[in-house]
Short mmCIF file of C-alpha atoms and ligand atoms in Angstrom, two decimals:
data_model
loop_
_atom_site.label_atom_id
_atom_site.label_comp_id
_atom_site.label_asym_id
_atom_site.label_seq_id
_atom_site.Cartn_x
_atom_site.Cartn_y
_atom_site.Cartn_z
CA MET B 1 12.09 17.15 5.99
CA ILE B 2 14.69 14.67 6.83
CA SER B 3 14.36 12.60 9.97
CA ARG B 4 16.39 12.64 13.26
CA ASN B 5 19.28 10.14 13.67
CA PRO B 6 17.69 7.55 15.98
CA CYS B 7 20.86 7.26 17.91
CA ILE B 8 20.52 10.91 19.06
CA ALA B 9 16.84 10.23 20.00
CA ASN B 10 18.27 7.26 22.15
CA LEU B 11 20.49 9.43 24.28
CA GLN B 12 19.27 9.47 27.72
CA ALA B 13 22.11 10.65 29.92
CA GLY B 14 21.96 14.33 29.06
CA TYR B 15 19.50 14.74 31.78
CA LEU B 16 21.81 14.80 34.65
CA PHE B 17 23.49 18.11 34.78
CA PRO B 18 20.38 20.00 33.26
CA GLU B 19 18.28 18.40 36.11
CA ILE B 20 20.73 19.45 38.68
CA ALA B 21 20.74 23.10 37.27
CA LYS B 22 16.89 22.96 37.11
CA ARG B 23 16.68 22.04 40.94
CA ARG B 24 19.31 24.66 41.79
CA ARG B 25 17.48 27.37 40.05
CA ALA B 26 14.16 26.27 41.46
CA PHE B 27 15.96 26.53 44.99
CA VAL B 28 17.44 29.98 44.31
CA THR B 29 14.18 31.39 43.16
CA ALA B 30 12.40 30.22 46.17
CA HIS B 31 15.51 31.35 48.49
CA PRO B 32 17.12 34.38 46.77
CA GLU B 33 19.23 35.17 49.78
CA SER B 34 21.02 31.74 49.81
CA ARG B 35 24.59 31.58 48.84
CA ILE B 36 24.92 28.18 47.00
CA ILE B 37 28.35 26.44 46.83
CA SER B 38 28.73 23.80 44.10
CA LEU B 39 30.55 20.70 44.95
CA GLY B 40 28.88 19.26 41.91
CA VAL B 41 30.93 19.73 38.79
CA GLY B 42 34.12 18.30 37.55
CA ASP B 43 35.48 21.51 36.17
CA THR B 44 38.67 23.02 37.43
CA THR B 45 38.51 26.42 39.24
CA GLU B 46 42.14 27.62 39.82
CA PRO B 47 43.98 29.97 37.54
CA LEU B 48 46.87 28.62 35.48
CA PHE B 49 50.12 28.56 37.19
CA PRO B 50 52.73 31.24 35.79
CA HIS B 51 55.23 29.05 33.90
CA ILE B 52 52.51 27.13 31.96
CA CYS B 53 50.39 30.35 31.42
CA GLU B 54 53.58 32.27 30.18
CA SER B 55 54.14 29.56 27.43
CA LEU B 56 50.69 30.03 26.25
CA VAL B 57 51.09 33.59 25.97
CA LYS B 58 54.45 33.43 24.27
CA LYS B 59 53.12 30.89 21.55
CA ALA B 60 50.03 33.18 20.94
CA ARG B 61 52.65 36.21 20.39
CA ALA B 62 54.91 34.14 18.11
CA LEU B 63 52.01 33.10 15.91
CA GLY B 64 51.66 36.87 15.11
CA THR B 65 55.24 36.65 13.60
CA ALA B 66 56.53 35.33 10.36
CA ASP B 67 59.01 33.03 11.97
CA GLY B 68 56.72 31.95 14.77
CA TYR B 69 53.62 31.23 12.74
CA SER B 70 52.42 27.69 12.31
CA GLY B 71 49.37 25.98 10.91
CA TYR B 72 47.66 22.55 11.18
CA SER B 73 49.73 20.09 13.50
CA ASP B 74 47.95 17.01 12.37
CA GLU B 75 48.79 14.20 15.06
CA GLY B 76 50.52 16.87 17.20
CA LEU B 77 54.02 18.23 17.59
CA VAL B 78 56.64 15.52 17.66
CA ALA B 79 58.22 17.23 20.62
CA LEU B 80 55.21 16.94 22.53
CA ARG B 81 54.75 13.38 21.68
CA GLU B 82 58.36 12.60 22.67
CA ARG B 83 58.12 14.49 25.80
CA LEU B 84 54.91 12.57 26.94
CA ASN B 85 56.65 9.27 26.05
CA GLU B 86 59.54 9.97 28.33
CA VAL B 87 57.37 11.37 31.37
CA TYR B 88 54.49 9.03 31.17
CA TYR B 89 55.85 5.75 29.37
CA HIS B 90 59.44 5.63 30.06
CA GLY B 91 60.09 5.82 26.24
CA ALA B 92 58.11 2.71 25.53
CA PHE B 93 56.42 4.10 22.50
CA ALA B 94 57.30 5.50 19.21
CA SER B 95 56.12 9.01 18.56
CA ASP B 96 53.57 7.83 16.00
CA GLU B 97 51.78 5.71 18.69
CA ILE B 98 50.98 8.91 20.72
CA PHE B 99 48.16 11.18 19.14
CA ILE B 100 47.73 14.69 20.54
CA SER B 101 44.08 15.71 20.73
CA ASP B 102 41.85 18.50 21.95
CA GLY B 103 41.06 16.38 25.07
CA ALA B 104 40.12 13.11 26.48
CA LYS B 105 36.54 13.34 26.15
CA CYS B 106 36.80 14.16 22.45
CA ASP B 107 39.02 11.19 21.84
CA ILE B 108 36.61 8.82 23.81
CA GLY B 109 33.87 10.18 21.69
CA ARG B 110 35.62 9.45 18.55
CA LEU B 111 37.25 6.08 19.45
CA GLN B 112 34.18 4.04 18.95
CA LEU B 113 34.43 4.88 15.36
CA LEU B 114 37.01 2.16 15.05
CA PHE B 115 34.87 -0.57 16.23
CA GLY B 116 31.33 0.11 15.03
CA SER B 117 27.92 -0.59 16.31
CA THR B 118 28.10 -4.42 16.91
CA VAL B 119 30.89 -4.49 19.52
CA PRO B 120 29.77 -5.57 23.01
CA ILE B 121 30.36 -2.64 25.43
CA VAL B 122 31.36 -2.93 28.95
CA VAL B 123 31.43 -0.06 31.42
CA GLN B 124 32.15 0.11 35.14
CA ASP B 125 29.05 0.99 36.91
CA PRO B 126 29.01 3.74 38.01
CA ALA B 127 30.95 5.40 35.08
CA TYR B 128 31.78 8.80 33.44
CA PRO B 129 28.96 9.24 31.11
CA VAL B 130 30.71 9.71 27.73
CA TYR B 131 31.62 5.93 27.58
CA VAL B 132 27.86 5.07 27.51
CA ASP B 133 26.81 8.21 25.42
CA GLY B 134 29.62 7.59 22.75
CA SER B 135 28.19 4.09 22.50
CA VAL B 136 24.74 5.20 22.13
CA LEU B 137 25.55 7.85 19.39
CA ILE B 138 27.23 5.02 17.29
CA GLY B 139 24.21 2.65 17.86
CA ALA B 140 26.04 0.06 19.89
CA ALA B 141 24.16 0.57 23.10
CA GLY B 142 20.79 -0.98 22.46
CA THR B 143 17.57 0.47 23.99
CA TRP B 144 17.04 2.46 27.20
CA ASN B 145 15.10 0.28 29.86
CA GLY B 146 14.74 2.97 32.33
CA TYR B 147 17.90 2.10 34.23
CA GLY B 148 20.46 1.39 31.63
CA TYR B 149 20.83 0.32 27.87
CA THR B 150 20.29 -3.16 27.07
CA GLY B 151 23.26 -3.40 24.85
CA ILE B 152 25.76 -2.28 27.53
CA LYS B 153 27.13 -4.45 30.14
CA TYR B 154 27.17 -2.47 33.46
CA VAL B 155 29.71 -4.25 35.80
CA PRO B 156 28.87 -3.16 39.38
CA CYS B 157 31.87 -1.30 41.16
CA THR B 158 30.53 -1.24 44.77
CA ALA B 159 31.92 -1.26 48.27
CA GLU B 160 31.29 -5.09 48.17
CA ASN B 161 33.78 -5.63 45.61
CA GLY B 162 36.17 -2.83 46.62
CA TYR B 163 35.03 -0.66 43.65
CA PHE B 164 36.68 -3.14 41.21
CA PRO B 165 34.41 -5.12 38.65
CA ASP B 166 33.92 -8.87 38.71
CA LEU B 167 35.90 -9.70 35.62
CA THR B 168 33.82 -13.01 35.25
CA GLN B 169 30.86 -10.94 34.35
CA ILE B 170 32.56 -9.48 31.32
CA PRO B 171 31.74 -11.08 27.97
CA LYS B 172 34.52 -12.23 25.68
CA GLN B 173 35.61 -9.91 22.87
CA SER B 174 34.31 -6.75 24.59
CA LEU B 175 35.29 -3.17 24.39
CA ILE B 176 35.87 -2.27 28.11
CA TYR B 177 35.93 1.14 29.34
CA PHE B 178 37.98 1.44 32.52
CA CYS B 179 38.78 4.64 34.50
CA SER B 180 41.48 4.91 37.15
CA PRO B 181 41.64 6.95 39.38
CA ASN B 182 37.94 6.86 38.83
CA ASN B 183 35.27 9.36 38.14
CA PRO B 184 32.97 9.39 39.98
CA THR B 185 34.02 7.13 42.84
CA GLY B 186 37.44 8.65 43.43
CA THR B 187 38.87 5.19 43.96
CA VAL B 188 41.88 3.81 42.29
CA ALA B 189 42.71 0.32 40.98
CA THR B 190 45.69 -1.28 42.40
CA THR B 191 48.56 -2.72 40.39
CA LEU B 192 47.35 -6.42 41.11
CA GLN B 193 43.91 -5.42 39.92
CA LEU B 194 45.06 -3.86 36.71
CA THR B 195 47.22 -6.81 36.13
CA THR B 196 44.13 -9.15 36.47
CA LEU B 197 42.29 -6.84 34.17
CA VAL B 198 45.07 -6.97 31.42
CA GLU B 199 45.26 -10.68 31.79
CA HIS B 200 41.49 -11.02 31.42
CA ALA B 201 41.57 -8.79 28.34
CA LEU B 202 44.34 -10.84 26.74
CA LYS B 203 42.59 -14.11 27.31
CA ALA B 204 39.18 -12.95 26.25
CA ASN B 205 40.43 -10.88 23.19
CA SER B 206 38.85 -7.81 24.54
CA ILE B 207 40.26 -4.26 24.31
CA ILE B 208 40.50 -1.89 27.17
CA ILE B 209 40.03 1.76 26.72
CA PHE B 210 41.92 3.03 29.77
CA ASP B 211 40.96 6.50 30.82
CA ALA B 212 43.88 7.85 32.94
CA ALA B 213 42.59 11.54 33.02
CA TYR B 214 43.28 11.59 36.82
CA SER B 215 46.68 9.91 36.75
CA GLU B 216 48.59 12.93 38.04
CA TYR B 217 46.48 12.73 41.41
CA ILE B 218 48.12 9.40 42.27
CA ARG B 219 50.17 9.85 45.39
CA ASP B 220 51.37 6.51 46.06
CA SER B 221 54.46 5.13 44.04
CA ALA B 222 53.00 1.48 44.37
CA LEU B 223 50.09 2.45 42.29
CA VAL B 224 50.64 2.84 38.63
CA LYS B 225 49.67 5.97 36.47
CA SER B 226 49.24 4.08 33.16
CA ILE B 227 47.75 0.90 32.04
CA PHE B 228 50.94 0.43 29.95
CA ALA B 229 52.89 -0.22 33.14
CA ILE B 230 51.32 -3.63 33.09
CA GLU B 231 53.04 -6.24 30.99
CA GLY B 232 50.87 -7.21 27.99
CA ALA B 233 48.75 -4.03 27.93
CA GLU B 234 50.25 -2.99 24.84
CA LYS B 235 48.54 -5.92 23.07
CA CYS B 236 45.13 -5.22 24.53
CA ALA B 237 44.81 -1.41 25.64
CA ILE B 238 44.32 2.09 24.38
CA GLU B 239 44.93 4.91 26.81
CA VAL B 240 43.41 8.36 26.89
CA ASN B 241 44.80 11.15 29.16
CA SER B 242 44.66 14.79 29.27
CA PHE B 243 46.02 18.07 30.63
CA SER B 244 42.58 19.27 31.83
CA LYS B 245 42.86 18.06 35.47
CA PRO B 246 46.43 18.34 36.37
CA ALA B 247 47.27 21.81 34.40
CA GLY B 248 43.69 23.24 34.68
CA PHE B 249 43.48 22.97 30.82
CA THR B 250 39.70 22.21 30.80
CA GLY B 251 39.12 25.29 28.73
CA VAL B 252 42.56 25.50 26.95
CA ARG B 253 41.88 21.81 25.60
CA LEU B 254 44.70 19.48 25.34
CA GLY B 255 44.81 15.61 25.57
CA TRP B 256 46.45 12.59 24.01
CA THR B 257 45.73 8.92 23.13
CA VAL B 258 48.16 6.07 23.05
CA VAL B 259 47.48 3.40 20.49
CA PRO B 260 50.41 0.91 20.39
CA HIS B 261 51.39 -0.66 17.05
CA THR B 262 51.08 -4.02 18.76
CA LEU B 263 47.24 -3.71 19.23
CA LYS B 264 45.54 -5.48 16.57
CA TYR B 265 42.08 -6.27 15.33
CA GLU B 266 40.87 -9.91 15.09
CA SER B 267 41.88 -9.68 11.34
CA GLY B 268 45.45 -9.00 12.46
CA GLU B 269 45.44 -5.32 11.18
CA GLU B 270 46.95 -2.55 13.35
CA ILE B 271 44.37 -0.37 15.11
CA ASN B 272 46.97 2.33 15.23
CA THR B 273 46.67 2.79 11.40
CA ASP B 274 42.85 3.34 11.52
CA TRP B 275 43.12 5.74 14.52
CA ALA B 276 45.52 7.79 12.38
CA ARG B 277 42.82 7.68 9.56
CA VAL B 278 40.04 8.55 11.89
CA MET B 279 41.84 11.48 13.31
CA GLY B 280 43.08 12.64 10.09
CA THR B 281 39.44 12.50 8.78
CA VAL B 282 37.53 14.15 11.71
CA PHE B 283 40.13 16.04 13.54
CA ASN B 284 42.89 18.50 12.25
CA GLY B 285 45.32 18.66 15.13
CA ALA B 286 45.05 20.29 18.48
CA SER B 287 45.57 24.03 18.98
CA ASN B 288 49.33 24.93 18.70
CA ILE B 289 48.99 27.32 21.57
CA ALA B 290 47.58 24.56 23.78
CA GLN B 291 50.50 22.32 22.65
CA ALA B 292 53.02 24.90 23.68
CA GLY B 293 51.31 24.89 26.96
CA GLY B 294 51.71 20.93 27.09
CA LEU B 295 55.31 21.08 26.52
CA ALA B 296 55.82 23.85 29.27
CA ALA B 297 53.79 21.51 31.57
CA LEU B 298 56.14 18.76 31.03
CA ASP B 299 59.24 20.55 31.52
CA ALA B 300 60.81 20.49 35.14
CA GLU B 301 59.04 23.73 36.22
CA GLY B 302 55.71 22.58 34.48
CA LEU B 303 55.71 19.30 36.30
CA VAL B 304 56.02 21.02 39.75
CA GLU B 305 53.28 23.33 38.75
CA MET B 306 51.01 20.40 37.75
CA GLN B 307 51.97 18.68 41.11
CA ARG B 308 50.95 21.91 43.03
CA MET B 309 47.66 22.07 41.16
CA CYS B 310 46.69 18.48 41.96
CA ASP B 311 47.92 18.90 45.50
CA PHE B 312 45.61 22.04 45.94
CA TYR B 313 42.47 20.00 44.84
CA LEU B 314 43.66 16.97 46.87
CA GLY B 315 43.86 19.38 49.99
CA ASN B 316 40.22 20.40 49.18
CA ALA B 317 39.31 16.70 48.97
CA ALA B 318 40.82 16.06 52.44
CA LEU B 319 38.74 18.85 54.20
CA ILE B 320 35.62 17.36 52.63
CA ARG B 321 36.51 13.87 53.78
CA GLN B 322 37.15 15.25 57.28
CA ALA B 323 33.66 16.88 57.27
CA LEU B 324 32.11 13.88 56.04
CA ASP B 325 33.82 11.82 58.64
CA TYR B 326 32.93 14.18 61.35
CA ILE B 327 29.15 13.87 60.54
CA GLY B 328 29.54 10.12 60.35
CA ILE B 329 28.96 9.85 56.56
CA ASN B 330 30.83 6.98 54.94
CA SER B 331 32.90 7.96 51.88
CA VAL B 332 35.64 6.63 49.65
CA GLY B 333 37.93 8.48 47.33
CA GLY B 334 39.56 11.78 47.65
CA ILE B 335 43.19 10.51 48.21
CA HIS B 336 44.25 9.83 44.75
CA ALA B 337 41.47 11.67 42.95
CA PRO B 338 39.42 14.94 43.35
CA TYR B 339 36.20 13.09 44.09
CA LEU B 340 34.57 11.61 47.07
CA TRP B 341 31.98 9.04 46.84
CA ALA B 342 29.67 9.13 49.83
CA HIS B 343 27.29 6.30 50.78
CA PHE B 344 23.63 6.84 52.00
CA PRO B 345 22.43 3.19 52.45
CA GLY B 346 18.74 2.78 51.52
CA ARG B 347 18.29 6.36 50.34
CA ASP B 348 17.60 7.72 46.86
CA SER B 349 20.45 9.85 45.32
CA TRP B 350 18.14 12.56 44.18
CA GLU B 351 16.48 12.83 47.75
CA VAL B 352 19.83 13.03 49.29
CA PHE B 353 20.85 15.77 46.81
CA ASP B 354 17.75 17.76 47.63
CA GLU B 355 18.57 17.46 51.29
CA PHE B 356 22.11 18.91 50.83
CA LEU B 357 20.81 21.54 48.85
CA GLU B 358 18.02 22.49 51.35
CA SER B 359 19.94 22.15 54.46
CA CYS B 360 23.49 23.30 53.47
CA HIS B 361 22.89 25.09 50.18
CA ILE B 362 25.46 22.78 48.62
CA VAL B 363 24.93 21.37 45.23
CA THR B 364 26.40 17.80 44.84
CA THR B 365 25.92 15.11 42.16
CA PRO B 366 23.40 12.23 42.65
CA GLY B 367 25.48 8.98 42.16
CA VAL B 368 22.72 7.37 40.19
CA GLY B 369 23.29 9.80 37.37
CA PHE B 370 26.51 7.84 36.71
CA GLY B 371 24.71 4.36 36.48
CA PRO B 372 22.40 2.01 38.22
CA SER B 373 24.97 1.13 41.03
CA GLY B 374 25.32 4.76 41.92
CA GLN B 375 21.91 4.70 43.54
CA SER B 376 22.27 5.71 47.12
CA PHE B 377 25.53 7.55 46.51
CA ILE B 378 26.54 11.25 46.23
CA ARG B 379 29.57 12.34 44.37
CA PHE B 380 31.43 15.49 46.03
CA SER B 381 33.92 17.18 43.73
CA ALA B 382 36.87 18.84 45.33
CA PHE B 383 37.12 21.47 42.45
CA GLY B 384 36.53 24.78 44.06
CA HIS B 385 38.06 27.74 45.61
CA ARG B 386 39.45 27.08 49.17
CA ASP B 387 37.25 29.54 50.73
CA ASN B 388 34.09 27.96 49.24
CA ILE B 389 35.30 24.48 50.26
CA GLU B 390 35.92 25.59 53.76
CA GLU B 391 32.60 27.35 53.98
CA ALA B 392 30.87 24.18 52.56
CA CYS B 393 32.66 22.00 55.09
CA ILE B 394 31.42 24.33 58.03
CA ARG B 395 28.01 24.02 56.54
CA LEU B 396 28.45 20.23 56.48
CA CYS B 397 29.66 20.08 60.08
CA LYS B 398 26.66 21.61 61.33
CA LEU B 399 24.63 18.54 60.44
CA LYS B 400 26.27 16.71 63.22
CA ARG B 401 23.67 15.28 65.57
N1 PLP Y 1 37.83 11.39 31.40
C1 PLP Y 1 37.24 11.65 32.67
C2 PLP Y 1 37.18 10.44 33.58
C3 PLP Y 1 36.77 12.86 33.12
O1 PLP Y 1 36.16 12.91 34.36
C4 PLP Y 1 36.97 13.94 32.47
C5 PLP Y 1 36.38 15.18 32.74
O2 PLP Y 1 35.69 15.51 33.72
C6 PLP Y 1 37.37 13.83 30.98
C7 PLP Y 1 37.91 12.40 30.66
C8 PLP Y 1 37.65 14.83 30.12
O3 PLP Y 1 38.74 15.30 29.86
P1 PLP Y 1 39.03 16.48 28.78
O4 PLP Y 1 38.86 17.72 29.50
O5 PLP Y 1 40.50 16.08 28.43
O6 PLP Y 1 38.01 16.26 27.58
#
């Protein structure tokens, strides 16, 4: 027999959602009459809006005709890349700087192939788990010490620092994963904060992998939706984004990554060339049905539908925030992101998780599952049907003493 890849054996984080499911199952077995409501997962729940949905149907039908058939689409439809460029980047990029993919998570998982196993990794703490797991899989994370990996620098993002990392803690020449609006905290970095992040990366010869998967949830025009709105970012950042959360494409699968030609390795070689190579090697292009949906999502009607989708989930978030406020629980987020991050000072995240499950029959996500600084926090997700969210809020309000 051949032996297991030690990097896979080193993966720890896969425990979070299975552990939540295990506790939920145990509770339902003990209380079969309970009606559990999940405010735990980051998956969308609402049906696609008609204009975007119709474009998928039309493309699927066209594939059944001689004229409408198409095969592999490699880096993606040029029309989609050009439209993304217009809508998100004010035309700043050439179409070969925008790569269409099957989703942001898939791209994040592949991106580290560019930098290998010796690059210093920095993540916000707490963080979306794939930044850490992708690093573990490529052997760049060091060993697990019970709280985190020895080879990863976890930079705390807490109430004390306004959920923005202390940049002086970041080593030079690092690969910095940065997510805004943030999963799990639901907070968003200001334009000034992003400017300092870019300035820092330029000075330190670091590269930022900017995850903008929730950019469409931003509701304040003073906040920027892309790292490339910040001067100099084209020399130090890669941006990933996705149709999953604004268009409900979590199952349809469509995302994109921007790798500017101006972004270079230490050797002076373009990173864009290597990303094209990686994508050509391990990926054969996004679904052409999904790309037709992406094009529809970016026309005038589609943009309105995406706004309505985000508004709906933000409406859920507002209800959860009101309920948490009412029972005196301190939370952040939920204004420019579909997550709320609630603080339970001095408490263990899992203990609080169990308490919500037992007292309200509500499933949440323990903050510690997103990194050591998530201890004592709970993430509430606003992805849910409105009647479930309302019922969950009624149950939460009953906790008022
Ligand atoms: N990035 C963040 C921060 C996310 O929260 C998620 C999904 O929850 C993703 C990326 C994944 O996006 P996609 O569905 O495009 O793979």
